[in-house]
Coordinates of C-alpha atoms and ligand atoms in Angstrom, one line a residue:
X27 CA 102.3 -20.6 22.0
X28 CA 105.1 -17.8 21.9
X29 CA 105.1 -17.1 18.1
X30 CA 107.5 -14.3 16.1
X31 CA 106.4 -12.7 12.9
X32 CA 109.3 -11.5 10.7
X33 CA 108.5 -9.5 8.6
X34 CA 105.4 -6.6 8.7
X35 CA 104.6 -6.3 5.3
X36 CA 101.4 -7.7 3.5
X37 CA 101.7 -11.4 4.8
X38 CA 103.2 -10.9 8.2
X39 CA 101.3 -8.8 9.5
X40 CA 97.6 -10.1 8.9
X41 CA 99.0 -13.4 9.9
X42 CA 100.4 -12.2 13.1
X43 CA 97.0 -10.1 13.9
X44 CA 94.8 -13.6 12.8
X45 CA 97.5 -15.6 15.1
X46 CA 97.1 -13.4 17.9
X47 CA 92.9 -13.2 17.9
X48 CA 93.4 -16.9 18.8
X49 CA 95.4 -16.0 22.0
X50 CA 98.9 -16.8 21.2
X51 CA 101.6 -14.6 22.3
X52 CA 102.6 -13.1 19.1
X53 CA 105.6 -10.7 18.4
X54 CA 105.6 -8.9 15.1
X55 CA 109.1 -8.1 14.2
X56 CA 110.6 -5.9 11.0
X57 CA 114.0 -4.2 11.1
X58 CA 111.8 -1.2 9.8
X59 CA 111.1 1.4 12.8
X60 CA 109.3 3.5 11.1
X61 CA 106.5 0.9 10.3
X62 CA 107.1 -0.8 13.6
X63 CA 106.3 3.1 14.8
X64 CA 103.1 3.5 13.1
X65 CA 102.0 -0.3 14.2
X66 CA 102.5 0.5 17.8
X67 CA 99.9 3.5 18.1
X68 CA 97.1 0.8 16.9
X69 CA 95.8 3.5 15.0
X70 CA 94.1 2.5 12.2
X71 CA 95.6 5.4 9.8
X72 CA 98.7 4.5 10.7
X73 CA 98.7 0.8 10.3
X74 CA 97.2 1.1 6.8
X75 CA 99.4 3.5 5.2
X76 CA 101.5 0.1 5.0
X77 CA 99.2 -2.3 5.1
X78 CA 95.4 -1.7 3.6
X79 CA 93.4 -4.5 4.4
X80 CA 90.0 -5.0 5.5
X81 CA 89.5 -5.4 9.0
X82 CA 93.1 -5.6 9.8
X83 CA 93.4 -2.3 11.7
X84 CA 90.4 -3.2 13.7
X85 CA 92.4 -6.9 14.8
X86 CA 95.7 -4.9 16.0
X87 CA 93.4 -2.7 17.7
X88 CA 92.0 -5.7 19.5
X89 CA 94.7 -7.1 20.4
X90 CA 97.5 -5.1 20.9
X91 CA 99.5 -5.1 23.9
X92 CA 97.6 -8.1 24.9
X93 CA 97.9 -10.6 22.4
X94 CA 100.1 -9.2 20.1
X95 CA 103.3 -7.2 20.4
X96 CA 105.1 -4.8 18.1
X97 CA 109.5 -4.8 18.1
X98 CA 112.5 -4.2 16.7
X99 CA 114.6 -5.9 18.7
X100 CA 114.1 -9.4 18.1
X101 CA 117.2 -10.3 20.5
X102 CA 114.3 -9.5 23.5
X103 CA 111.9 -12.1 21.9
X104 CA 113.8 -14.9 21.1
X105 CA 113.5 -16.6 24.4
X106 CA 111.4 -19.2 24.9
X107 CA 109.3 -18.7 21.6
X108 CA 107.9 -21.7 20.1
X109 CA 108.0 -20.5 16.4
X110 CA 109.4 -17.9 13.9
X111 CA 107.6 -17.4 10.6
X112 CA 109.3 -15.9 8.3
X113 CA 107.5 -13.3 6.0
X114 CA 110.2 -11.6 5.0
X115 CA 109.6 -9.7 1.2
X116 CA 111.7 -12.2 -1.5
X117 CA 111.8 -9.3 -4.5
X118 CA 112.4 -11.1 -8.2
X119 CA 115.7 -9.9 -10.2
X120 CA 116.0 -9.1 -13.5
X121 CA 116.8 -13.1 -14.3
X122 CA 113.7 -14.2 -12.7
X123 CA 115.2 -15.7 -10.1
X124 CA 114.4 -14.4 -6.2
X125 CA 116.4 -12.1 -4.4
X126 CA 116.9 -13.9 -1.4
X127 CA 119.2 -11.3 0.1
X128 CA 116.8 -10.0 2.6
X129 CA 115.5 -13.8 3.9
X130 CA 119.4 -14.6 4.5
X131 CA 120.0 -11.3 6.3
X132 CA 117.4 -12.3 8.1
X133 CA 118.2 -15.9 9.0
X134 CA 121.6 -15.4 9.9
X135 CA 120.5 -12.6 12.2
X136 CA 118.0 -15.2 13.8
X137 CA 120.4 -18.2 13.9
X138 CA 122.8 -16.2 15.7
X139 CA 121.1 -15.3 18.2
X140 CA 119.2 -19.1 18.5
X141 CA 122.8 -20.5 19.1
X142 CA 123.2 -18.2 22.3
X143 CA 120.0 -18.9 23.6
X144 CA 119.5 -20.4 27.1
X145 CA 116.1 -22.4 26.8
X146 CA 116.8 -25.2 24.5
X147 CA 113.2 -26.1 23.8
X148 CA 112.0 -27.1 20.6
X149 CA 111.6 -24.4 18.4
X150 CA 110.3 -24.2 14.9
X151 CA 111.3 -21.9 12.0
X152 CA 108.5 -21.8 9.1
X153 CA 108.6 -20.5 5.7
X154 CA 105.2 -18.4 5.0
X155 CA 106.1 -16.2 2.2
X156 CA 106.9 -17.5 -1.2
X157 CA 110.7 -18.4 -1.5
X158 CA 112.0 -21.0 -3.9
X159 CA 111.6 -24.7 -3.8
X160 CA 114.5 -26.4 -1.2
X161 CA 114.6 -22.8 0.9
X162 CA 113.8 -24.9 3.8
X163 CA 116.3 -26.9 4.0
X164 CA 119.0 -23.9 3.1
X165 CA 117.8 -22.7 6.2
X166 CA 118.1 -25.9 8.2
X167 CA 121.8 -25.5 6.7
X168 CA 122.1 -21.7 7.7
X169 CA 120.8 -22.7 11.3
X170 CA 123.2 -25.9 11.3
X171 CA 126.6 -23.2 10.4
X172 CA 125.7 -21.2 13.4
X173 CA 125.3 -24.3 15.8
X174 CA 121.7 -23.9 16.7
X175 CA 120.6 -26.9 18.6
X176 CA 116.9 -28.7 18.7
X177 CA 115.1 -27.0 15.8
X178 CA 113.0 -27.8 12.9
X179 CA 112.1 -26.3 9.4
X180 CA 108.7 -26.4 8.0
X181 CA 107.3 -24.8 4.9
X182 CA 103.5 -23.0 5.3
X183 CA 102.9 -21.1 2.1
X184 CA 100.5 -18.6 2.1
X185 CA 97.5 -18.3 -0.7
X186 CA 96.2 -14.8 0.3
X187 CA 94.2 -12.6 -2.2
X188 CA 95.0 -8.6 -1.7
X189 CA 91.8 -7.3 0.2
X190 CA 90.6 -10.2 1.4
X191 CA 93.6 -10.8 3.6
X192 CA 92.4 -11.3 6.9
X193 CA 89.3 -13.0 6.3
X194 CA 91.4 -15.7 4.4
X195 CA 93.4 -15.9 7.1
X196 CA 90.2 -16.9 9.6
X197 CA 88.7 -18.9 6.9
X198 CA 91.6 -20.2 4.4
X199 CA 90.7 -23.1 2.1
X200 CA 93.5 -25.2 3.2
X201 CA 96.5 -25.3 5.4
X202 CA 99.7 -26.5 4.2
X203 CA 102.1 -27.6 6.4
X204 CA 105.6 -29.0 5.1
X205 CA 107.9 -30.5 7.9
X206 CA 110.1 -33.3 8.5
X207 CA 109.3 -34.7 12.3
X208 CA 106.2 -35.7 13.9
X209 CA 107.6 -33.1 16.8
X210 CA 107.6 -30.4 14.5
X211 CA 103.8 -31.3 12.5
X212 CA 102.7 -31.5 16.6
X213 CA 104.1 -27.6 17.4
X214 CA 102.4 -26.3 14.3
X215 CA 99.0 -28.0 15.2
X216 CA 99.2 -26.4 18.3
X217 CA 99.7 -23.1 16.4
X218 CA 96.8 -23.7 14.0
X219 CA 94.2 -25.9 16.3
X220 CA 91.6 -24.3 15.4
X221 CA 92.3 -25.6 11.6
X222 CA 93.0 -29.1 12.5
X223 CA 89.8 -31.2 12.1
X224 CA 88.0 -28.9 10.5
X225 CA 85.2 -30.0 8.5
X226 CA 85.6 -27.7 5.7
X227 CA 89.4 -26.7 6.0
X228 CA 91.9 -29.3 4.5
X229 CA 94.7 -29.5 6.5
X230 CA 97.6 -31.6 4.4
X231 CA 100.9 -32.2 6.3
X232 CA 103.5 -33.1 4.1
X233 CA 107.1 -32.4 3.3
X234 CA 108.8 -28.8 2.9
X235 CA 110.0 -29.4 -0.5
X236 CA 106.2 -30.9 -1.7
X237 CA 104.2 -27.3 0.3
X238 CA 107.0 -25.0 -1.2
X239 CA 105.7 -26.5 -4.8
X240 CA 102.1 -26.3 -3.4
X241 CA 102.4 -22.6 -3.2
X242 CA 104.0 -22.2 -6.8
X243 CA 101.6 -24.8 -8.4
X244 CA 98.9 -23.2 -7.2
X245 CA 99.7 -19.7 -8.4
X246 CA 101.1 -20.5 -11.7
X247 CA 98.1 -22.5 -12.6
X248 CA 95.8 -19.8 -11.8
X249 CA 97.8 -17.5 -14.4
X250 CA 97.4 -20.4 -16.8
X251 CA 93.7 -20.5 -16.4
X252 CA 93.3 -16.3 -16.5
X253 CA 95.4 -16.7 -19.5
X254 CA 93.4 -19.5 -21.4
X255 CA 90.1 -17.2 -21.1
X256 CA 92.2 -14.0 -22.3
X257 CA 94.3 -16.0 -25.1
X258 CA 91.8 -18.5 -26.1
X259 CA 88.3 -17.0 -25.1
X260 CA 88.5 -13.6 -25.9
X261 CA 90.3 -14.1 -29.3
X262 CA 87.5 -16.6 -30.5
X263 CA 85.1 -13.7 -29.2
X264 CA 87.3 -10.7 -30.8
X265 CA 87.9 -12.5 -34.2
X266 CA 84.6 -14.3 -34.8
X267 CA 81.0 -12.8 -35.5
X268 CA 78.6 -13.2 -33.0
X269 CA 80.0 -14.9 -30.1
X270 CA 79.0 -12.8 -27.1
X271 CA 81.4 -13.1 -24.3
X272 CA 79.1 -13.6 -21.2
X273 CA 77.7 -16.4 -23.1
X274 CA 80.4 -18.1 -23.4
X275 CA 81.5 -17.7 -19.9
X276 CA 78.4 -18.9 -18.4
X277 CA 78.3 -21.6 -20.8
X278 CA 81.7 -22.9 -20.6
X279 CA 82.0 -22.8 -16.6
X280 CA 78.4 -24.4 -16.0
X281 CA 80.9 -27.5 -15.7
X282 CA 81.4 -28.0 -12.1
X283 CA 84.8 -28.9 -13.1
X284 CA 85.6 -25.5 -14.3
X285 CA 86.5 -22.3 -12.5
X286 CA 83.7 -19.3 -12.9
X287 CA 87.1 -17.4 -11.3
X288 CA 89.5 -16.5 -13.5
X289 CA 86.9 -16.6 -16.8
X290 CA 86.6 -13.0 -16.4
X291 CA 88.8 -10.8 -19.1
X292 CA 90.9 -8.5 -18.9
X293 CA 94.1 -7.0 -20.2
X294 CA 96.0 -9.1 -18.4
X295 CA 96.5 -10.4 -14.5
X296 CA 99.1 -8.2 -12.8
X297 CA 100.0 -8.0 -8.8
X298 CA 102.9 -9.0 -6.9
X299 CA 102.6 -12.6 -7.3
X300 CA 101.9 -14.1 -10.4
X301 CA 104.5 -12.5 -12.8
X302 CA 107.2 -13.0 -10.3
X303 CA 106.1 -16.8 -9.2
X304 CA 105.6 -17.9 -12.9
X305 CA 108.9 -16.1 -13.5
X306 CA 110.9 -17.8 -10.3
X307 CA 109.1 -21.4 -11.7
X308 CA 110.4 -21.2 -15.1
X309 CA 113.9 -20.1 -13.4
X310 CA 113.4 -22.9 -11.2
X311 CA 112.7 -25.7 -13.9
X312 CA 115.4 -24.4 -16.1
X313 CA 117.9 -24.6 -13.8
X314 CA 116.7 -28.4 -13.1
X315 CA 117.2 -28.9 -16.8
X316 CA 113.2 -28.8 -17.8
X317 CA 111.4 -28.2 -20.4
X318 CA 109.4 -24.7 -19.2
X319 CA 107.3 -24.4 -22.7
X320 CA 103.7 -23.9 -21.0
X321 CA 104.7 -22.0 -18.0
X322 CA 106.9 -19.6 -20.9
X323 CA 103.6 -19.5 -23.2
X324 CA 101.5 -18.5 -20.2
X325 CA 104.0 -15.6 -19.2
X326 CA 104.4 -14.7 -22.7
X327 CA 100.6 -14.4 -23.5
X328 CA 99.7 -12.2 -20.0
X329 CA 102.2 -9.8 -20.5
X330 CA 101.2 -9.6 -24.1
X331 CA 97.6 -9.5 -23.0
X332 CA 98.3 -6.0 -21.6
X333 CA 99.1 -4.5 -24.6
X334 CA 97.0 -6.2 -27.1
X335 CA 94.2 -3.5 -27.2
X336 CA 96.6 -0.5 -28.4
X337 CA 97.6 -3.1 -31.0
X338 CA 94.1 -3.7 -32.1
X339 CA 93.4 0.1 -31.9
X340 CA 96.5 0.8 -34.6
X341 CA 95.1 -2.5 -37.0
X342 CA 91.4 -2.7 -35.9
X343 CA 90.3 0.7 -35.8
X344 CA 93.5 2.5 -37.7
X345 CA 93.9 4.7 -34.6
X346 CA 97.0 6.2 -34.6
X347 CA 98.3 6.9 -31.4
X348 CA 100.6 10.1 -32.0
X349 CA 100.2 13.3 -30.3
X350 CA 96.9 12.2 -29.2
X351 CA 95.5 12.9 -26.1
X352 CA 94.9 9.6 -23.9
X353 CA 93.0 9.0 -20.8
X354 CA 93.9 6.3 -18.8
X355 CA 91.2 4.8 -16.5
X356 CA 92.6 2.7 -13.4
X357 CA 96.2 2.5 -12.0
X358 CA 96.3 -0.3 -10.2
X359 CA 96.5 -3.7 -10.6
X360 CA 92.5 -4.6 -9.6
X361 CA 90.1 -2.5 -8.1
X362 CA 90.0 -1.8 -4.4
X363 CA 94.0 -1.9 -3.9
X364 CA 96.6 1.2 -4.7
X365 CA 99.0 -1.2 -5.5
X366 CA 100.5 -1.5 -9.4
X367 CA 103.0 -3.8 -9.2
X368 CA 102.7 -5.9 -12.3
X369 CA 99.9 -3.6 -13.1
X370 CA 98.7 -3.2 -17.0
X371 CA 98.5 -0.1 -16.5
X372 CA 102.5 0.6 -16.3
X373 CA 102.8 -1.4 -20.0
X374 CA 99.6 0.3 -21.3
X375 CA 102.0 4.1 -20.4
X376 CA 105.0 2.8 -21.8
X377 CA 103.4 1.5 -24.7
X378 CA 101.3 4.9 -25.5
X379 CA 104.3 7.2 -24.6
X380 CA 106.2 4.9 -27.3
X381 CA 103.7 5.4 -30.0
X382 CA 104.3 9.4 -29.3
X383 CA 100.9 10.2 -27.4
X384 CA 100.8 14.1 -26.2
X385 CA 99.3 13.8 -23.1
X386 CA 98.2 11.1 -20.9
X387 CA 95.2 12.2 -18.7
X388 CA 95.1 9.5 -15.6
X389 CA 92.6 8.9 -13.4
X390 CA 92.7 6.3 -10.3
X391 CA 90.0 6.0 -6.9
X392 CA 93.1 5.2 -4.8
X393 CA 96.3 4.5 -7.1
X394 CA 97.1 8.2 -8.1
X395 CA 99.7 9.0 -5.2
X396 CA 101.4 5.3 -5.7
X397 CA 101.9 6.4 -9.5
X398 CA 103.4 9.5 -8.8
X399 CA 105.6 8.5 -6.1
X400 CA 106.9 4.7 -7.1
X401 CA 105.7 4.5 -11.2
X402 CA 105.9 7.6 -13.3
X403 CA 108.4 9.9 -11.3
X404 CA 109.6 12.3 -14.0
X405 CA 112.5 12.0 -12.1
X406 CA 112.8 8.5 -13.5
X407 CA 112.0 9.4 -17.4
X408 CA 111.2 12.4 -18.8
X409 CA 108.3 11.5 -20.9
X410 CA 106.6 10.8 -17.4
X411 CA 105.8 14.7 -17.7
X412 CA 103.2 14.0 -20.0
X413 CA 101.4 12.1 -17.4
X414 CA 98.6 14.6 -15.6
X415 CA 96.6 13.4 -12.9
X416 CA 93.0 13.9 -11.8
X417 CA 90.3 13.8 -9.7
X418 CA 87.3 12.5 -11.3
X419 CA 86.9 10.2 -14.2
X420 CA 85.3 13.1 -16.0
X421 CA 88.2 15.5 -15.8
X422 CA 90.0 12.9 -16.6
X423 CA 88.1 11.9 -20.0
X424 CA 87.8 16.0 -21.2
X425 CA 89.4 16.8 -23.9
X426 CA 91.0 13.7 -24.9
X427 CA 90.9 11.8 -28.0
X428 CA 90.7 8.2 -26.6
X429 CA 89.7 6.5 -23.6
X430 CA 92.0 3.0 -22.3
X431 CA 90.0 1.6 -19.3
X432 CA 92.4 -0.5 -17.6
X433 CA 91.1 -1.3 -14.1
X434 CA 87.9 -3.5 -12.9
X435 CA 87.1 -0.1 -10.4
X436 CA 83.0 -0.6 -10.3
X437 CA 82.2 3.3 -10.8
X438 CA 83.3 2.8 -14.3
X439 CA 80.1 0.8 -15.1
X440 CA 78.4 4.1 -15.2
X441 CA 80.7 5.9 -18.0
X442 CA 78.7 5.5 -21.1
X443 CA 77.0 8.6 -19.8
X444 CA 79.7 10.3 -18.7
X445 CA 81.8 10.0 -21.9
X446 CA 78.4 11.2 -23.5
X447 CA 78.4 14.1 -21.8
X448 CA 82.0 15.4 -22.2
X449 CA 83.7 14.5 -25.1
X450 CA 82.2 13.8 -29.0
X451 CA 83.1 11.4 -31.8
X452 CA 85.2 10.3 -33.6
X453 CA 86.5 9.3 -30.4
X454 CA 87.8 5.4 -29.6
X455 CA 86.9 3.6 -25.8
X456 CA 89.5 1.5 -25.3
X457 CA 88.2 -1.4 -22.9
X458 CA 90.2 -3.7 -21.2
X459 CA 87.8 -4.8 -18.7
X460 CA 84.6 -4.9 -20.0
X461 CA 83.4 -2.4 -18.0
X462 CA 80.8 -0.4 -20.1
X463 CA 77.2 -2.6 -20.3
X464 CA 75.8 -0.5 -22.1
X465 CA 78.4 0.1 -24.6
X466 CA 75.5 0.1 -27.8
X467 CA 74.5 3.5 -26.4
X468 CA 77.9 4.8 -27.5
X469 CA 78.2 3.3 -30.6
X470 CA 74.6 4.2 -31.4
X471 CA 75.8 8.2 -30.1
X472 CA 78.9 7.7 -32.8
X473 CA 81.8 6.3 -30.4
X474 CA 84.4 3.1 -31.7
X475 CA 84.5 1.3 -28.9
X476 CA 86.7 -1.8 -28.4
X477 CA 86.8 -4.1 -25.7
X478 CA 88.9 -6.5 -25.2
X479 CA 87.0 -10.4 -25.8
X480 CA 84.7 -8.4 -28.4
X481 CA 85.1 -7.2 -31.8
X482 CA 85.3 -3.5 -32.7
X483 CA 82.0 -1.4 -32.4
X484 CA 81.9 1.3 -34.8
X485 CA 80.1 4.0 -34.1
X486 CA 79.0 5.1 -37.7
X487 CA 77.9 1.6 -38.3
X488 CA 76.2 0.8 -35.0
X489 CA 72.5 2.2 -36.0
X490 CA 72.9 0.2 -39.4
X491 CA 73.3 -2.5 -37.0
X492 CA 71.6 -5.8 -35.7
X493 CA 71.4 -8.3 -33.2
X494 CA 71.1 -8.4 -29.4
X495 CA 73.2 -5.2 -28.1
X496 CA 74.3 -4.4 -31.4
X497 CA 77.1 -6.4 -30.7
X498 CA 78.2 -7.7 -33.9
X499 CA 81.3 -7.8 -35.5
X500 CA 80.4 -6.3 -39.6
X501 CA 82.6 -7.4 -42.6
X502 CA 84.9 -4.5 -42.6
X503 CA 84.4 -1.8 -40.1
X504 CA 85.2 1.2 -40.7
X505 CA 85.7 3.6 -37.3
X506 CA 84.3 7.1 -37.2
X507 CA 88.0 8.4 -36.8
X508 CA 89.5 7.2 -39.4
X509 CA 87.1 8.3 -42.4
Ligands
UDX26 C1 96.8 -13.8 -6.3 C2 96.1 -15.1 -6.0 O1 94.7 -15.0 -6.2 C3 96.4 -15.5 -4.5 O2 95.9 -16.8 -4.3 C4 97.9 -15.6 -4.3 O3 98.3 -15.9 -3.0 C5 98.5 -14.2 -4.7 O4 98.2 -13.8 -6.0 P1 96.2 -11.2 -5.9 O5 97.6 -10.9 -6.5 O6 95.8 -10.5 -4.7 O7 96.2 -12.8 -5.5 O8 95.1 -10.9 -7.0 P2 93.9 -11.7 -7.7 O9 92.7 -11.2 -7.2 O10 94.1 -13.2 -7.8 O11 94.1 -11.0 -9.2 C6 95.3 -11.1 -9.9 C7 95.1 -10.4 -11.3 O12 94.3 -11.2 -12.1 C8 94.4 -9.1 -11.2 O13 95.1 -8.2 -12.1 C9 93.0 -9.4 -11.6 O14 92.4 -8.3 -12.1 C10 93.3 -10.5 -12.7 N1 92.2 -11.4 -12.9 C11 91.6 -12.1 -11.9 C12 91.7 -11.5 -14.2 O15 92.2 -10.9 -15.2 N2 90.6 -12.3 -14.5 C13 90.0 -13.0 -13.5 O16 89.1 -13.8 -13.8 C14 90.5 -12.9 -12.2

């Protein structure tokens, strides 16, 4: 098949590497040059400074030049391709609705040029990235004003995880395709054959309208899931003695009808997708006159969930937060990515800076340059300036008065020592990730720590204290910093 990818970014381009390891003819197409540039040396440097996915620079490698093909000029590849995915970036506004201002740009640009072509073959035009319920048919009505003759639309939402991109591209769980013609379900099982039958994959063929739900369904119930372990779980854990957390999880999700994903903590699920689908679903329902109450709670209680330890630090352990010295463990949104969008982390520094800290002492594996170029630009606000940056956890932790531990980066496992051996109590570990095992060490060396599912560990109390891993909640605690 002759297949073009518009749109390089985090889903088109995986996709058009995984499409072209199975020998199609695949052109990768973004009005960016600069990107388009860097994709063209096959060089793997290159190709990640935009997209840093595992495996994925090895795949262009591979194939480049052989299978797959690099452009900006889509005019040169429009003839005689089989099918155009779009994967074109759909950014949310401040409404919640989608900006759909680059997808049109794009589909008139395409439609025109369809109209004018020579070889009136069948060709298909498939939605991959997340746009809003009925977007394929407005682009069978953008095709239809510019006269384009013999297509089809189809809906093919993606379900990719950041990091494990191109492996769940080779191996997804299902493929969904949406279309309206037996002509057009036959193209795309060309496209995917190797999916088609496959005794593991489910491949569902159904309508646009019912795969373009799929894809919001899908995501927005995974939020509500993350969110019934953080709103539900966690507060039974934080407000009632002697419920231990783990417990709880294995205990609950022993039912092979519940999810062991998702159960795990945290202060909140951020990225580029959840927010903005649940977001673009509530807009959605709203504007179809329903009742949006759950999807609402959900949104309300994640981005809630990413404040909700500083909260507890002020009523909990009567920390207050002004001119104190905070460092800030983890940028990004989950570990092994330098992306933030959506990321705690941004609410966690807007919510310190607003309680009047001095200084905010960050510290990220991979996130620190996306911070200072995209996030906390003093450029942007002034109280950014408080925001240092270093290299190691440790620098970061020196001299501060408090720890927040805001991203599931593994090497923080091994911080009870290192906060041992730099700072002293009273000092307060703020953790929203449950990353410290052996969090009674601290308490029993004088450290408050919080975590989030848990109650408040003083560390003056922890030696008077009982139970497996000292973890019990007493009738008043009293933290070392506040006496
Ligand atoms: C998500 C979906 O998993 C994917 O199917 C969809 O296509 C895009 O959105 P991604 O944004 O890459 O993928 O991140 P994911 O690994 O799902 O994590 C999202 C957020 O939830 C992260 O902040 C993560 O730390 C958090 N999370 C995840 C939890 O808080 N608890 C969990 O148990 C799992």
């Amino acid at each position: 098949m002759k297949i073009v990818v518009i749109g390089t970014g985090f889903v088109g381009l995986p996709h058009a590497a995984v499409l072209s390891e199975y020998g199609h003819e695949v052109y990768a197409y973004d009005i960016d040059a600069a990107r388009i540039a860097a994709y063209q040396t096959g060089e793997a440097d290159a190709i990640e400074r935009y997209v840093n996915e595992p495996g994925l620079a090895d795949s262009v490698a591979e194939n480049i030049n052989r299978y797959l093909f690099f452009t900006t000029d889509i005019a040169n590849v429009v003839d005689g391709a089989d099918v155009f995915f779009f994967c074109i970036n759909t950014p949310p506004k401040r409404d919640g609705s989608t900006d759909m201002t680059y997808y049109l740009d794009a589909a008139h640009h395409l439609a025109g040029l369809l109209a004018q072509r020579q070889n009136l073959s069948r060709v298909v035009l498939v939605n991959k990235s997340t746009v809003p319920i009925g977007t394929a048919r407005l682009l069978e009505s953008v095709m239809a004003e510019h006269g384009v003759a013999n297509f089809g639309i189809a809906s093919n939402p993606e379900f990719l995880a950041q990091g494990n991109a191109i492996e769940g591209s080779r191996r997804p769980d299902r493929v969904v395709i949406g279309a309206d013609t037996a002509e057009d379900m036959h193209i795309l099982r060309r496209v995917y054959s190797q999916f088609v039958n496959h005794v593991r994959i489910r491949y569902l063929e159904t309508t646009p309208e019912t795969a373009e739900a799929i894809k919001y369904m899908s995501n927005t119930l995974l939020l509500t899931y993350i969110s019934f372990w953080n709103g539900v779980g966690a507060r039974l854990a934080e407000a009632m003695p002697n419920i231990r957390m783990e417990d709880l999880k294995i205990g609950v999700t022993a039912d092979a009808r519940i999810s062991t994903w998702g159960s795990y903590v945290s202060n909140g699920a951020g990225g580029s997708c959840f927010g903005k689908d649940i977001q673009s679903l509530i807009y959605q329902l709203n504007r179809a006159g329903r009742s949006t109450d759950l999807l609402q709670a959900v949104y309300n209680i994640n981005e809630y969930q990413k404040i909700y330890l500083i909260e507890r630090a002020i009523h909990e352990a009567h920390f207050s937060f002004n001119q104190k010295t905070v460092a800030l463990l983890g940028l990004s949104f989950k570990k092994r990515t330098n992306d933030m969008r959506d990321s705690a982390a941004l609410r966690v520094v807007e919510s310190l800076l607003a309680r009047g800290v001095r200084a905010i002492r960050a510290y990220d594996p991979l996130a620190v340059d996306e911070a200072r170029r995209n996030w906390f630009n003093p450029d942007k606000n002034y109280l950014f300036e408080r925001i240092s940056y270093h290299a190691t956890a440790q620098e970061a932790i020196s001299g501060s008065d408090a720890i927040y531990i805001s991203t599931d980066w593994e090497e923080f496992r091994g911080l009870a020592r290192t906060i041992q051996t730099t700072v002293t109590p009273p000092y307060l570990i703020m953790d929203g990730r449950r990353m410290i095992p052996d969090y009674d060490t601290l308490a029993t060396a004088g450290f408050d720590y919080l975590p989030v599912g848990g109650p408040l560990l003083c560390g003056r109390e922890a030696d008077a204290m009982s139970g497996e891993n000292g973890h019990r909640m007493t009738a008043r605690p009293v933290p070392s910093h506040a006496l």
